[in-house]
GROMACS .gro file of N, CA and C in nm:
model
  507
    1UNK      N    1   0.045  -0.111   0.025
    1UNK     CA    2  -0.002  -0.016  -0.048
    1UNK      C    3   0.087   0.131  -0.001
    2UNK      N    4   0.092   0.226  -0.101
    2UNK     CA    5   0.156   0.336  -0.107
    2UNK      C    6   0.081   0.457  -0.036
    3UNK      N    7   0.181   0.511   0.039
    3UNK     CA    8   0.154   0.624   0.135
    3UNK      C    9   0.112   0.732   0.074
    4UNK      N   10   0.007   0.825   0.091
    4UNK     CA   11   0.021   0.911   0.040
    4UNK      C   12   0.118   0.998   0.065
    5UNK      N   13   0.131   1.143   0.035
    5UNK     CA   14   0.215   1.239   0.048
    5UNK      C   15   0.103   1.364   0.065
    6UNK      N   16   0.105   1.375   0.173
    6UNK     CA   17   0.021   1.508   0.237
    6UNK      C   18   0.049   1.654   0.160
    7UNK      N   19  -0.080   1.726   0.121
    7UNK     CA   20  -0.046   1.860   0.067
    7UNK      C   21  -0.022   1.936   0.187
    8UNK      N   22   0.052   2.057   0.184
    8UNK     CA   23   0.030   2.174   0.271
    8UNK      C   24  -0.075   2.322   0.230
    9UNK      N   25  -0.056   2.408   0.280
    9UNK     CA   26  -0.131   2.451   0.273
    9UNK      C   27  -0.117   2.575   0.162
   10UNK      N   28  -0.006   2.555   0.143
   10UNK     CA   29  -0.037   2.643   0.004
   10UNK      C   30  -0.058   2.538  -0.090
   11UNK      N   31  -0.018   2.405  -0.146
   11UNK     CA   32  -0.009   2.355  -0.207
   11UNK      C   33  -0.154   2.307  -0.251
   12UNK      N   34  -0.253   2.334  -0.132
   12UNK     CA   35  -0.425   2.286  -0.137
   12UNK      C   36  -0.471   2.428  -0.178
   13UNK      N   37  -0.410   2.533  -0.144
   13UNK     CA   38  -0.493   2.668  -0.186
   13UNK      C   39  -0.451   2.668  -0.324
   14UNK      N   40  -0.312   2.681  -0.391
   14UNK     CA   41  -0.323   2.631  -0.527
   14UNK      C   42  -0.340   2.551  -0.575
   15UNK      N   43  -0.381   2.413  -0.589
   15UNK     CA   44  -0.422   2.335  -0.657
   15UNK      C   45  -0.591   2.393  -0.652
   16UNK      N   46  -0.664   2.425  -0.547
   16UNK     CA   47  -0.788   2.452  -0.545
   16UNK      C   48  -0.806   2.607  -0.665
   17UNK      N   49  -0.702   2.721  -0.700
   17UNK     CA   50  -0.690   2.825  -0.722
   17UNK      C   51  -0.672   2.762  -0.898
   18UNK      N   52  -0.572   2.627  -0.885
   18UNK     CA   53  -0.564   2.546  -0.999
   18UNK      C   54  -0.732   2.526  -1.083
   19UNK      N   55  -0.810   2.475  -1.036
   19UNK     CA   56  -0.978   2.447  -1.065
   19UNK      C   57  -1.004   2.572  -1.086
   20UNK      N   58  -1.015   2.667  -1.058
   20UNK     CA   59  -1.058   2.811  -1.046
   20UNK      C   60  -1.205   2.796  -0.965
   21UNK      N   61  -1.157   2.715  -0.889
   21UNK     CA   62  -1.304   2.700  -0.805
   21UNK      C   63  -1.273   2.804  -0.672
   22UNK      N   64  -1.448   2.869  -0.580
   22UNK     CA   65  -1.389   2.945  -0.483
   22UNK      C   66  -1.409   2.814  -0.347
   23UNK      N   67  -1.361   2.892  -0.235
   23UNK     CA   68  -1.353   2.780  -0.122
   23UNK      C   69  -1.455   2.714  -0.096
   24UNK      N   70  -1.581   2.772  -0.163
   24UNK     CA   71  -1.713   2.742  -0.087
   24UNK      C   72  -1.711   2.640  -0.225
   25UNK      N   73  -1.700   2.658  -0.352
   25UNK     CA   74  -1.735   2.505  -0.407
   25UNK      C   75  -1.653   2.377  -0.386
   26UNK      N   76  -1.540   2.442  -0.335
   26UNK     CA   77  -1.438   2.316  -0.310
   26UNK      C   78  -1.505   2.220  -0.198
   27UNK      N   79  -1.548   2.374  -0.098
   27UNK     CA   80  -1.613   2.271   0.020
   27UNK      C   81  -1.764   2.225  -0.048
   28UNK      N   82  -1.775   2.194  -0.107
   28UNK     CA   83  -1.943   2.168  -0.177
   28UNK      C   84  -1.877   2.024  -0.209
   29UNK      N   85  -1.753   2.058  -0.314
   29UNK     CA   86  -1.738   1.932  -0.386
   29UNK      C   87  -1.670   1.794  -0.311
   30UNK      N   88  -1.608   1.879  -0.190
   30UNK     CA   89  -1.581   1.774  -0.079
   30UNK      C   90  -1.649   1.770   0.079
   31UNK      N   91  -1.738   1.760   0.079
   31UNK     CA   92  -1.863   1.723   0.124
   31UNK      C   93  -1.817   1.826   0.275
   32UNK      N   94  -1.762   1.916   0.271
   32UNK     CA   95  -1.721   1.956   0.419
   32UNK      C   96  -1.740   2.129   0.420
   33UNK      N   97  -1.683   2.179   0.518
   33UNK     CA   98  -1.743   2.329   0.541
   33UNK      C   99  -1.636   2.425   0.453
   34UNK      N  100  -1.711   2.530   0.440
   34UNK     CA  101  -1.589   2.684   0.375
   34UNK      C  102  -1.524   2.706   0.506
   35UNK      N  103  -1.583   2.689   0.614
   35UNK     CA  104  -1.480   2.652   0.727
   35UNK      C  105  -1.346   2.563   0.705
   36UNK      N  106  -1.373   2.483   0.672
   36UNK     CA  107  -1.262   2.390   0.693
   36UNK      C  108  -1.174   2.435   0.577
   37UNK      N  109  -1.216   2.401   0.444
   37UNK     CA  110  -1.128   2.444   0.331
   37UNK      C  111  -1.007   2.613   0.376
   38UNK      N  112  -1.109   2.702   0.451
   38UNK     CA  113  -1.008   2.837   0.504
   38UNK      C  114  -0.923   2.800   0.614
   39UNK      N  115  -0.941   2.658   0.697
   39UNK     CA  116  -0.834   2.672   0.816
   39UNK      C  117  -0.750   2.567   0.731
   40UNK      N  118  -0.752   2.492   0.595
   40UNK     CA  119  -0.661   2.376   0.576
   40UNK      C  120  -0.568   2.488   0.487
   41UNK      N  121  -0.631   2.594   0.385
   41UNK     CA  122  -0.491   2.652   0.339
   41UNK      C  123  -0.455   2.802   0.432
   42UNK      N  124  -0.514   2.811   0.535
   42UNK     CA  125  -0.445   2.897   0.626
   42UNK      C  126  -0.325   2.800   0.696
   43UNK      N  127  -0.322   2.650   0.718
   43UNK     CA  128  -0.246   2.599   0.757
   43UNK      C  129  -0.295   2.559   0.873
   44UNK      N  130  -0.371   2.561   0.934
   44UNK     CA  131  -0.453   2.546   1.094
   44UNK      C  132  -0.503   2.443   1.084
   45UNK      N  133  -0.571   2.376   0.989
   45UNK     CA  134  -0.561   2.205   1.000
   45UNK      C  135  -0.524   2.151   0.888
   46UNK      N  136  -0.501   2.027   0.897
   46UNK     CA  137  -0.485   1.934   0.779
   46UNK      C  138  -0.606   1.841   0.740
   47UNK      N  139  -0.603   1.927   0.555
   47UNK     CA  140  -0.733   1.846   0.519
   47UNK      C  141  -0.748   1.710   0.540
   48UNK      N  142  -0.793   1.610   0.570
   48UNK     CA  143  -0.803   1.489   0.560
   48UNK      C  144  -0.764   1.398   0.419
   49UNK      N  145  -0.706   1.274   0.440
   49UNK     CA  146  -0.692   1.191   0.336
   49UNK      C  147  -0.738   1.234   0.237
   50UNK      N  148  -0.866   1.194   0.264
   50UNK     CA  149  -0.976   1.138   0.155
   50UNK      C  150  -0.980   1.281   0.009
   51UNK      N  151  -0.992   1.395   0.094
   51UNK     CA  152  -1.027   1.528   0.089
   51UNK      C  153  -0.885   1.495   0.006
   52UNK      N  154  -0.801   1.501   0.003
   52UNK     CA  155  -0.683   1.532  -0.046
   52UNK      C  156  -0.640   1.450  -0.212
   53UNK      N  157  -0.737   1.304  -0.133
   53UNK     CA  158  -0.698   1.204  -0.306
   53UNK      C  159  -0.813   1.226  -0.344
   54UNK      N  160  -0.891   1.294  -0.302
   54UNK     CA  161  -1.013   1.314  -0.416
   54UNK      C  162  -0.987   1.471  -0.547
   55UNK      N  163  -0.928   1.591  -0.458
   55UNK     CA  164  -0.879   1.664  -0.511
   55UNK      C  165  -0.704   1.575  -0.626
   56UNK      N  166  -0.601   1.566  -0.566
   56UNK     CA  167  -0.583   1.498  -0.650
   56UNK      C  168  -0.612   1.406  -0.781
   57UNK      N  169  -0.701   1.355  -0.750
   57UNK     CA  170  -0.710   1.232  -0.898
   57UNK      C  171  -0.821   1.345  -0.978
   58UNK      N  172  -0.878   1.420  -0.898
   58UNK     CA  173  -0.936   1.537  -1.007
   58UNK      C  174  -0.852   1.613  -1.124
   59UNK      N  175  -0.735   1.630  -1.028
   59UNK     CA  176  -0.635   1.701  -1.086
   59UNK      C  177  -0.594   1.551  -1.212
   60UNK      N  178  -0.561   1.478  -1.152
   60UNK     CA  179  -0.526   1.368  -1.308
   60UNK      C  180  -0.573   1.351  -1.370
   61UNK      N  181  -0.748   1.325  -1.342
   61UNK     CA  182  -0.885   1.346  -1.475
   61UNK      C  183  -0.776   1.452  -1.570
   62UNK      N  184  -0.853   1.553  -1.515
   62UNK     CA  185  -0.789   1.669  -1.597
   62UNK      C  186  -0.676   1.632  -1.674
   63UNK      N  187  -0.595   1.590  -1.616
   63UNK     CA  188  -0.440   1.590  -1.761
   63UNK      C  189  -0.479   1.481  -1.810
   64UNK      N  190  -0.532   1.361  -1.785
   64UNK     CA  191  -0.552   1.254  -1.830
   64UNK      C  192  -0.668   1.289  -1.967
   65UNK      N  193  -0.753   1.402  -1.927
   65UNK     CA  194  -0.830   1.440  -2.040
   65UNK      C  195  -0.713   1.521  -2.156
   66UNK      N  196  -0.612   1.646  -2.100
   66UNK     CA  197  -0.554   1.712  -2.150
   66UNK      C  198  -0.463   1.630  -2.313
   67UNK      N  199  -0.428   1.494  -2.219
   67UNK     CA  200  -0.314   1.409  -2.238
   67UNK      C  201  -0.410   1.386  -2.407
   68UNK      N  202  -0.505   1.309  -2.362
   68UNK     CA  203  -0.593   1.218  -2.478
   68UNK      C  204  -0.642   1.310  -2.576
   69UNK      N  205  -0.697   1.412  -2.531
   69UNK     CA  206  -0.728   1.530  -2.605
   69UNK      C  207  -0.627   1.604  -2.749
   70UNK      N  208  -0.557   1.616  -2.664
   70UNK     CA  209  -0.423   1.664  -2.735
   70UNK      C  210  -0.408   1.575  -2.839
   71UNK      N  211  -0.357   1.474  -2.803
   71UNK     CA  212  -0.312   1.355  -2.864
   71UNK      C  213  -0.369   1.348  -3.002
   72UNK      N  214  -0.560   1.315  -2.922
   72UNK     CA  215  -0.646   1.279  -3.066
   72UNK      C  216  -0.621   1.384  -3.179
   73UNK      N  217  -0.550   1.534  -3.138
   73UNK     CA  218  -0.590   1.649  -3.183
   73UNK      C  219  -0.479   1.589  -3.315
   74UNK      N  220  -0.360   1.579  -3.229
   74UNK     CA  221  -0.233   1.539  -3.315
   74UNK      C  222  -0.204   1.454  -3.400
   75UNK      N  223  -0.329   1.350  -3.401
   75UNK     CA  224  -0.359   1.229  -3.484
   75UNK      C  225  -0.415   1.308  -3.620
   76UNK      N  226  -0.528   1.376  -3.551
   76UNK     CA  227  -0.619   1.441  -3.671
   76UNK      C  228  -0.517   1.518  -3.789
   77UNK      N  229  -0.434   1.601  -3.753
   77UNK     CA  230  -0.356   1.724  -3.799
   77UNK      C  231  -0.223   1.609  -3.883
   78UNK      N  232  -0.216   1.494  -3.844
   78UNK     CA  233  -0.087   1.383  -3.960
   78UNK      C  234  -0.153   1.403  -4.108
   79UNK      N  235  -0.355   1.385  -4.061
   79UNK     CA  236  -0.413   1.305  -4.164
   79UNK      C  237  -0.506   1.465  -4.304
   80UNK      N  238  -0.435   1.577  -4.201
   80UNK     CA  239  -0.570   1.677  -4.249
   80UNK      C  240  -0.475   1.826  -4.221
   81UNK      N  241  -0.483   1.924  -4.293
   81UNK     CA  242  -0.416   2.079  -4.255
   81UNK      C  243  -0.450   2.087  -4.114
   82UNK      N  244  -0.320   2.145  -4.005
   82UNK     CA  245  -0.381   2.258  -3.944
   82UNK      C  246  -0.480   2.367  -3.943
   83UNK      N  247  -0.555   2.401  -3.859
   83UNK     CA  248  -0.678   2.464  -3.864
   83UNK      C  249  -0.704   2.525  -3.700
   84UNK      N  250  -0.760   2.612  -3.707
   84UNK     CA  251  -0.807   2.646  -3.569
   84UNK      C  252  -0.914   2.553  -3.479
   85UNK      N  253  -0.915   2.552  -3.423
   85UNK     CA  254  -1.017   2.466  -3.347
   85UNK      C  255  -1.080   2.532  -3.226
   86UNK      N  256  -1.213   2.506  -3.203
   86UNK     CA  257  -1.304   2.562  -3.125
   86UNK      C  258  -1.370   2.464  -3.044
   87UNK      N  259  -1.392   2.450  -2.867
   87UNK     CA  260  -1.364   2.398  -2.791
   87UNK      C  261  -1.503   2.457  -2.715
   88UNK      N  262  -1.615   2.375  -2.705
   88UNK     CA  263  -1.728   2.451  -2.612
   88UNK      C  264  -1.705   2.433  -2.432
   89UNK      N  265  -1.742   2.613  -2.390
   89UNK     CA  266  -1.739   2.587  -2.239
   89UNK      C  267  -1.867   2.628  -2.191
   90UNK      N  268  -1.856   2.596  -2.111
   90UNK     CA  269  -2.016   2.580  -2.015
   90UNK      C  270  -2.038   2.755  -1.908
   91UNK      N  271  -2.120   2.856  -1.984
   91UNK     CA  272  -2.066   2.922  -1.856
   91UNK      C  273  -2.149   2.939  -1.688
   92UNK      N  274  -2.303   2.813  -1.722
   92UNK     CA  275  -2.301   2.773  -1.596
   92UNK      C  276  -2.313   2.651  -1.556
   93UNK      N  277  -2.330   2.634  -1.436
   93UNK     CA  278  -2.358   2.504  -1.372
   93UNK      C  279  -2.461   2.426  -1.450
   94UNK      N  280  -2.580   2.506  -1.456
   94UNK     CA  281  -2.713   2.433  -1.499
   94UNK      C  282  -2.704   2.466  -1.668
   95UNK      N  283  -2.633   2.473  -1.757
   95UNK     CA  284  -2.620   2.439  -1.855
   95UNK      C  285  -2.531   2.386  -1.903
   96UNK      N  286  -2.392   2.365  -1.767
   96UNK     CA  287  -2.322   2.219  -1.791
   96UNK      C  288  -2.375   2.125  -1.803
   97UNK      N  289  -2.430   2.097  -1.689
   97UNK     CA  290  -2.565   1.985  -1.626
   97UNK      C  291  -2.649   1.946  -1.730
   98UNK      N  292  -2.701   2.055  -1.807
   98UNK     CA  293  -2.762   1.997  -1.903
   98UNK      C  294  -2.758   1.933  -2.046
   99UNK      N  295  -2.613   2.040  -2.079
   99UNK     CA  296  -2.519   2.005  -2.196
   99UNK      C  297  -2.428   1.908  -2.223
  100UNK      N  298  -2.410   1.869  -2.095
  100UNK     CA  299  -2.281   1.769  -2.130
  100UNK      C  300  -2.290   1.732  -1.968
  101UNK      N  301  -2.335   1.657  -1.996
  101UNK     CA  302  -2.329   1.527  -1.876
  101UNK      C  303  -2.293   1.394  -1.879
  102UNK      N  304  -2.193   1.347  -1.953
  102UNK     CA  305  -2.128   1.280  -1.999
  102UNK      C  306  -2.004   1.324  -1.888
  103UNK      N  307  -1.957   1.417  -1.875
  103UNK     CA  308  -1.848   1.411  -1.787
  103UNK      C  309  -1.861   1.492  -1.641
  104UNK      N  310  -2.015   1.478  -1.602
  104UNK     CA  311  -2.064   1.520  -1.453
  104UNK      C  312  -1.985   1.452  -1.375
  105UNK      N  313  -2.010   1.301  -1.395
  105UNK     CA  314  -1.952   1.184  -1.273
  105UNK      C  315  -1.807   1.193  -1.251
  106UNK      N  316  -1.736   1.264  -1.316
  106UNK     CA  317  -1.600   1.251  -1.330
  106UNK      C  318  -1.546   1.431  -1.298
  107UNK      N  319  -1.563   1.513  -1.365
  107UNK     CA  320  -1.538   1.676  -1.365
  107UNK      C  321  -1.675   1.746  -1.298
  108UNK      N  322  -1.734   1.693  -1.156
  108UNK     CA  323  -1.894   1.768  -1.137
  108UNK      C  324  -1.941   1.899  -1.128
  109UNK      N  325  -1.813   1.999  -1.174
  109UNK     CA  326  -1.883   2.142  -1.158
  109UNK      C  327  -1.811   2.182  -1.308
  110UNK      N  328  -1.873   2.284  -1.325
  110UNK     CA  329  -1.824   2.374  -1.520
  110UNK      C  330  -1.705   2.390  -1.468
  111UNK      N  331  -1.695   2.465  -1.381
  111UNK     CA  332  -1.531   2.492  -1.342
  111UNK      C  333  -1.455   2.382  -1.347
  112UNK      N  334  -1.459   2.297  -1.313
  112UNK     CA  335  -1.357   2.161  -1.376
  112UNK      C  336  -1.336   2.117  -1.500
  113UNK      N  337  -1.440   2.116  -1.571
  113UNK     CA  338  -1.464   2.142  -1.743
  113UNK      C  339  -1.370   2.246  -1.830
  114UNK      N  340  -1.416   2.330  -1.757
  114UNK     CA  341  -1.376   2.487  -1.805
  114UNK      C  342  -1.172   2.505  -1.766
  115UNK      N  343  -1.139   2.447  -1.643
  115UNK     CA  344  -1.025   2.389  -1.661
  115UNK      C  345  -0.999   2.327  -1.696
  116UNK      N  346  -0.986   2.229  -1.800
  116UNK     CA  347  -0.947   2.104  -1.847
  116UNK      C  348  -0.952   2.216  -1.998
  117UNK      N  349  -1.088   2.271  -2.046
  117UNK     CA  350  -1.057   2.256  -2.168
  117UNK      C  351  -0.955   2.406  -2.168
  118UNK      N  352  -0.909   2.466  -2.075
  118UNK     CA  353  -0.853   2.590  -2.088
  118UNK      C  354  -0.690   2.516  -2.100
  119UNK      N  355  -0.664   2.408  -2.031
  119UNK     CA  356  -0.542   2.362  -2.031
  119UNK      C  357  -0.529   2.273  -2.165
  120UNK      N  358  -0.577   2.216  -2.181
  120UNK     CA  359  -0.595   2.193  -2.325
  120UNK      C  360  -0.567   2.303  -2.469
  121UNK      N  361  -0.625   2.376  -2.423
  121UNK     CA  362  -0.562   2.501  -2.504
  121UNK      C  363  -0.470   2.566  -2.516
  122UNK      N  364  -0.400   2.550  -2.374
  122UNK     CA  365  -0.253   2.611  -2.346
  122UNK      C  366  -0.159   2.479  -2.442
  123UNK      N  367  -0.224   2.357  -2.416
  123UNK     CA  368  -0.081   2.265  -2.438
  123UNK      C  369  -0.124   2.263  -2.585
  124UNK      N  370  -0.249   2.273  -2.645
  124UNK     CA  371  -0.255   2.257  -2.826
  124UNK      C  372  -0.131   2.406  -2.849
  125UNK      N  373  -0.158   2.490  -2.791
  125UNK     CA  374  -0.066   2.561  -2.850
  125UNK      C  375   0.065   2.564  -2.827
  126UNK      N  376   0.135   2.533  -2.693
  126UNK     CA  377   0.301   2.503  -2.682
  126UNK      C  378   0.308   2.417  -2.732
  127UNK      N  379   0.262   2.289  -2.788
  127UNK     CA  380   0.296   2.151  -2.801
  127UNK      C  381   0.277   2.153  -2.936
  128UNK      N  382   0.158   2.186  -2.998
  128UNK     CA  383   0.104   2.139  -3.193
  128UNK      C  384   0.085   2.274  -3.219
  129UNK      N  385   0.135   2.381  -3.176
  129UNK     CA  386   0.101   2.555  -3.244
  129UNK      C  387  -0.001   2.507  -3.307
  130UNK      N  388  -0.154   2.498  -3.255
  130UNK     CA  389  -0.231   2.494  -3.271
  130UNK      C  390  -0.347   2.617  -3.185
  131UNK      N  391  -0.394   2.693  -3.263
  131UNK     CA  392  -0.513   2.780  -3.233
  131UNK      C  393  -0.624   2.723  -3.130
  132UNK      N  394  -0.610   2.673  -3.071
  132UNK     CA  395  -0.794   2.669  -2.983
  132UNK      C  396  -0.880   2.764  -2.939
  133UNK      N  397  -1.005   2.794  -2.982
  133UNK     CA  398  -1.088   2.893  -2.865
  133UNK      C  399  -1.231   2.863  -2.819
  134UNK      N  400  -1.206   2.906  -2.738
  134UNK     CA  401  -1.337   2.789  -2.606
  134UNK      C  402  -1.420   2.966  -2.615
  135UNK      N  403  -1.542   2.838  -2.669
  135UNK     CA  404  -1.652   2.869  -2.711
  135UNK      C  405  -1.740   2.918  -2.586
  136UNK      N  406  -1.795   2.971  -2.507
  136UNK     CA  407  -1.922   2.994  -2.424
  136UNK      C  408  -2.042   2.896  -2.474
  137UNK      N  409  -2.103   2.804  -2.462
  137UNK     CA  410  -2.219   2.788  -2.492
  137UNK      C  411  -2.363   2.901  -2.478
  138UNK      N  412  -2.352   2.980  -2.596
  138UNK     CA  413  -2.507   3.027  -2.596
  138UNK      C  414  -2.637   2.975  -2.636
  139UNK      N  415  -2.758   2.910  -2.537
  139UNK     CA  416  -2.806   2.799  -2.551
  139UNK      C  417  -2.919   2.855  -2.637
  140UNK      N  418  -2.956   2.988  -2.639
  140UNK     CA  419  -3.031   3.015  -2.792
  140UNK      C  420  -3.029   3.053  -2.894
  141UNK      N  421  -2.905   3.035  -2.920
  141UNK     CA  422  -2.802   3.083  -3.058
  141UNK      C  423  -2.791   2.893  -3.097
  142UNK      N  424  -2.762   2.813  -3.000
  142UNK     CA  425  -2.722   2.701  -2.995
  142UNK      C  426  -2.859   2.600  -3.081
  143UNK      N  427  -2.949   2.617  -3.015
  143UNK     CA  428  -3.062   2.623  -3.014
  143UNK      C  429  -3.151   2.598  -3.177
  144UNK      N  430  -3.164   2.738  -3.193
  144UNK     CA  431  -3.160   2.822  -3.362
  144UNK      C  432  -3.068   2.742  -3.418
  145UNK      N  433  -2.933   2.749  -3.401
  145UNK     CA  434  -2.882   2.703  -3.509
  145UNK      C  435  -2.881   2.505  -3.565
  146UNK      N  436  -2.907   2.436  -3.428
  146UNK     CA  437  -2.981   2.262  -3.458
  146UNK      C  438  -3.122   2.351  -3.524
  147UNK      N  439  -3.227   2.370  -3.475
  147UNK     CA  440  -3.283   2.393  -3.589
  147UNK      C  441  -3.301   2.402  -3.718
  148UNK      N  442  -3.220   2.491  -3.727
  148UNK     CA  443  -3.180   2.534  -3.873
  148UNK      C  444  -3.153   2.439  -3.960
  149UNK      N  445  -3.035   2.347  -3.871
  149UNK     CA  446  -2.986   2.226  -3.996
  149UNK      C  447  -3.038   2.102  -3.957
  150UNK      N  448  -3.133   2.132  -3.854
  150UNK     CA  449  -3.192   1.964  -3.818
  150UNK      C  450  -3.101   1.891  -3.832
  151UNK      N  451  -3.097   1.957  -3.663
  151UNK     CA  452  -2.993   1.842  -3.583
  151UNK      C  453  -3.008   1.812  -3.432
  152UNK      N  454  -3.032   1.682  -3.421
  152UNK     CA  455  -3.061   1.668  -3.281
  152UNK      C  456  -2.934   1.741  -3.151
  153UNK      N  457  -2.964   1.757  -3.042
  153UNK     CA  458  -2.858   1.752  -2.942
  153UNK      C  459  -2.769   1.643  -2.932
  154UNK      N  460  -2.640   1.687  -2.931
  154UNK     CA  461  -2.511   1.590  -2.935
  154UNK      C  462  -2.390   1.637  -2.906
  155UNK      N  463  -2.293   1.572  -2.853
  155UNK     CA  464  -2.161   1.634  -2.862
  155UNK      C  465  -2.095   1.680  -2.996
  156UNK      N  466  -2.116   1.603  -3.113
  156UNK     CA  467  -2.060   1.653  -3.217
  156UNK      C  468  -2.158   1.800  -3.301
  157UNK      N  469  -2.262   1.785  -3.278
  157UNK     CA  470  -2.379   1.911  -3.251
  157UNK      C  471  -2.299   1.971  -3.201
  158UNK      N  472  -2.286   2.018  -3.121
  158UNK     CA  473  -2.230   2.159  -3.024
  158UNK      C  474  -2.061   2.170  -3.111
  159UNK      N  475  -2.019   2.102  -3.092
  159UNK     CA  476  -1.866   2.105  -3.155
  159UNK      C  477  -1.906   2.198  -3.317
  160UNK      N  478  -2.028   2.164  -3.416
  160UNK     CA  479  -2.016   2.181  -3.487
  160UNK      C  480  -2.037   2.345  -3.493
  161UNK      N  481  -2.142   2.337  -3.388
  161UNK     CA  482  -2.209   2.481  -3.338
  161UNK      C  483  -2.078   2.608  -3.321
  162UNK      N  484  -1.989   2.541  -3.206
  162UNK     CA  485  -1.877   2.639  -3.192
  162UNK      C  486  -1.776   2.645  -3.291
  163UNK      N  487  -1.800   2.559  -3.418
  163UNK     CA  488  -1.683   2.594  -3.537
  163UNK      C  489  -1.767   2.688  -3.611
  164UNK      N  490  -1.872   2.704  -3.649
  164UNK     CA  491  -1.930   2.835  -3.680
  164UNK      C  492  -1.946   2.953  -3.593
  165UNK      N  493  -1.904   2.948  -3.494
  165UNK     CA  494  -1.839   3.069  -3.385
  165UNK      C  495  -1.736   3.146  -3.421
  166UNK      N  496  -1.655   3.005  -3.460
  166UNK     CA  497  -1.514   3.092  -3.551
  166UNK      C  498  -1.531   3.227  -3.627
  167UNK      N  499  -1.606   3.127  -3.723
  167UNK     CA  500  -1.604   3.263  -3.887
  167UNK      C  501  -1.683   3.394  -3.820
  168UNK      N  502  -1.741   3.365  -3.694
  168UNK     CA  503  -1.818   3.482  -3.664
  168UNK      C  504  -1.748   3.608  -3.618
  169UNK      N  505  -1.627   3.587  -3.556
  169UNK     CA  506  -1.536   3.670  -3.490
  169UNK      C  507  -1.485   3.728  -3.558
   0.00000   0.00000   0.00000
């Protein structure tokens, strides 16, 4: 059995901030209180091992998403010329929950999903020299696009809608 290296106060705060979460959101995610999170980050108490493990697992999930997506993009561009890409991000938790439920179990908050998208954007630029734009889902514009193109709701439909947003900028 491997021993978990405990995170210190600065590491806890940096990890939370890297996820773009407030202390309240971290408390919600870890089923603790806002006061607990503040105490961990102030070094007054140590976060429970299961909380630290959960946060490190989320970071691993995001990193795997970045690696898998970047690898897929690299393979795509071996077959066709490089172009700008657009990824849909979600402006609110309600929109994320409605339109991207496939990630809810692994990345339950829109901020976590959007963090993954931002890291993918950064990695694509640095490693692949590919421009990626993050396009917030405009629900009404997306619904109109689907209606105009006789499309059902799907990840592919969202991707196609996002691509049209690049040409409109």
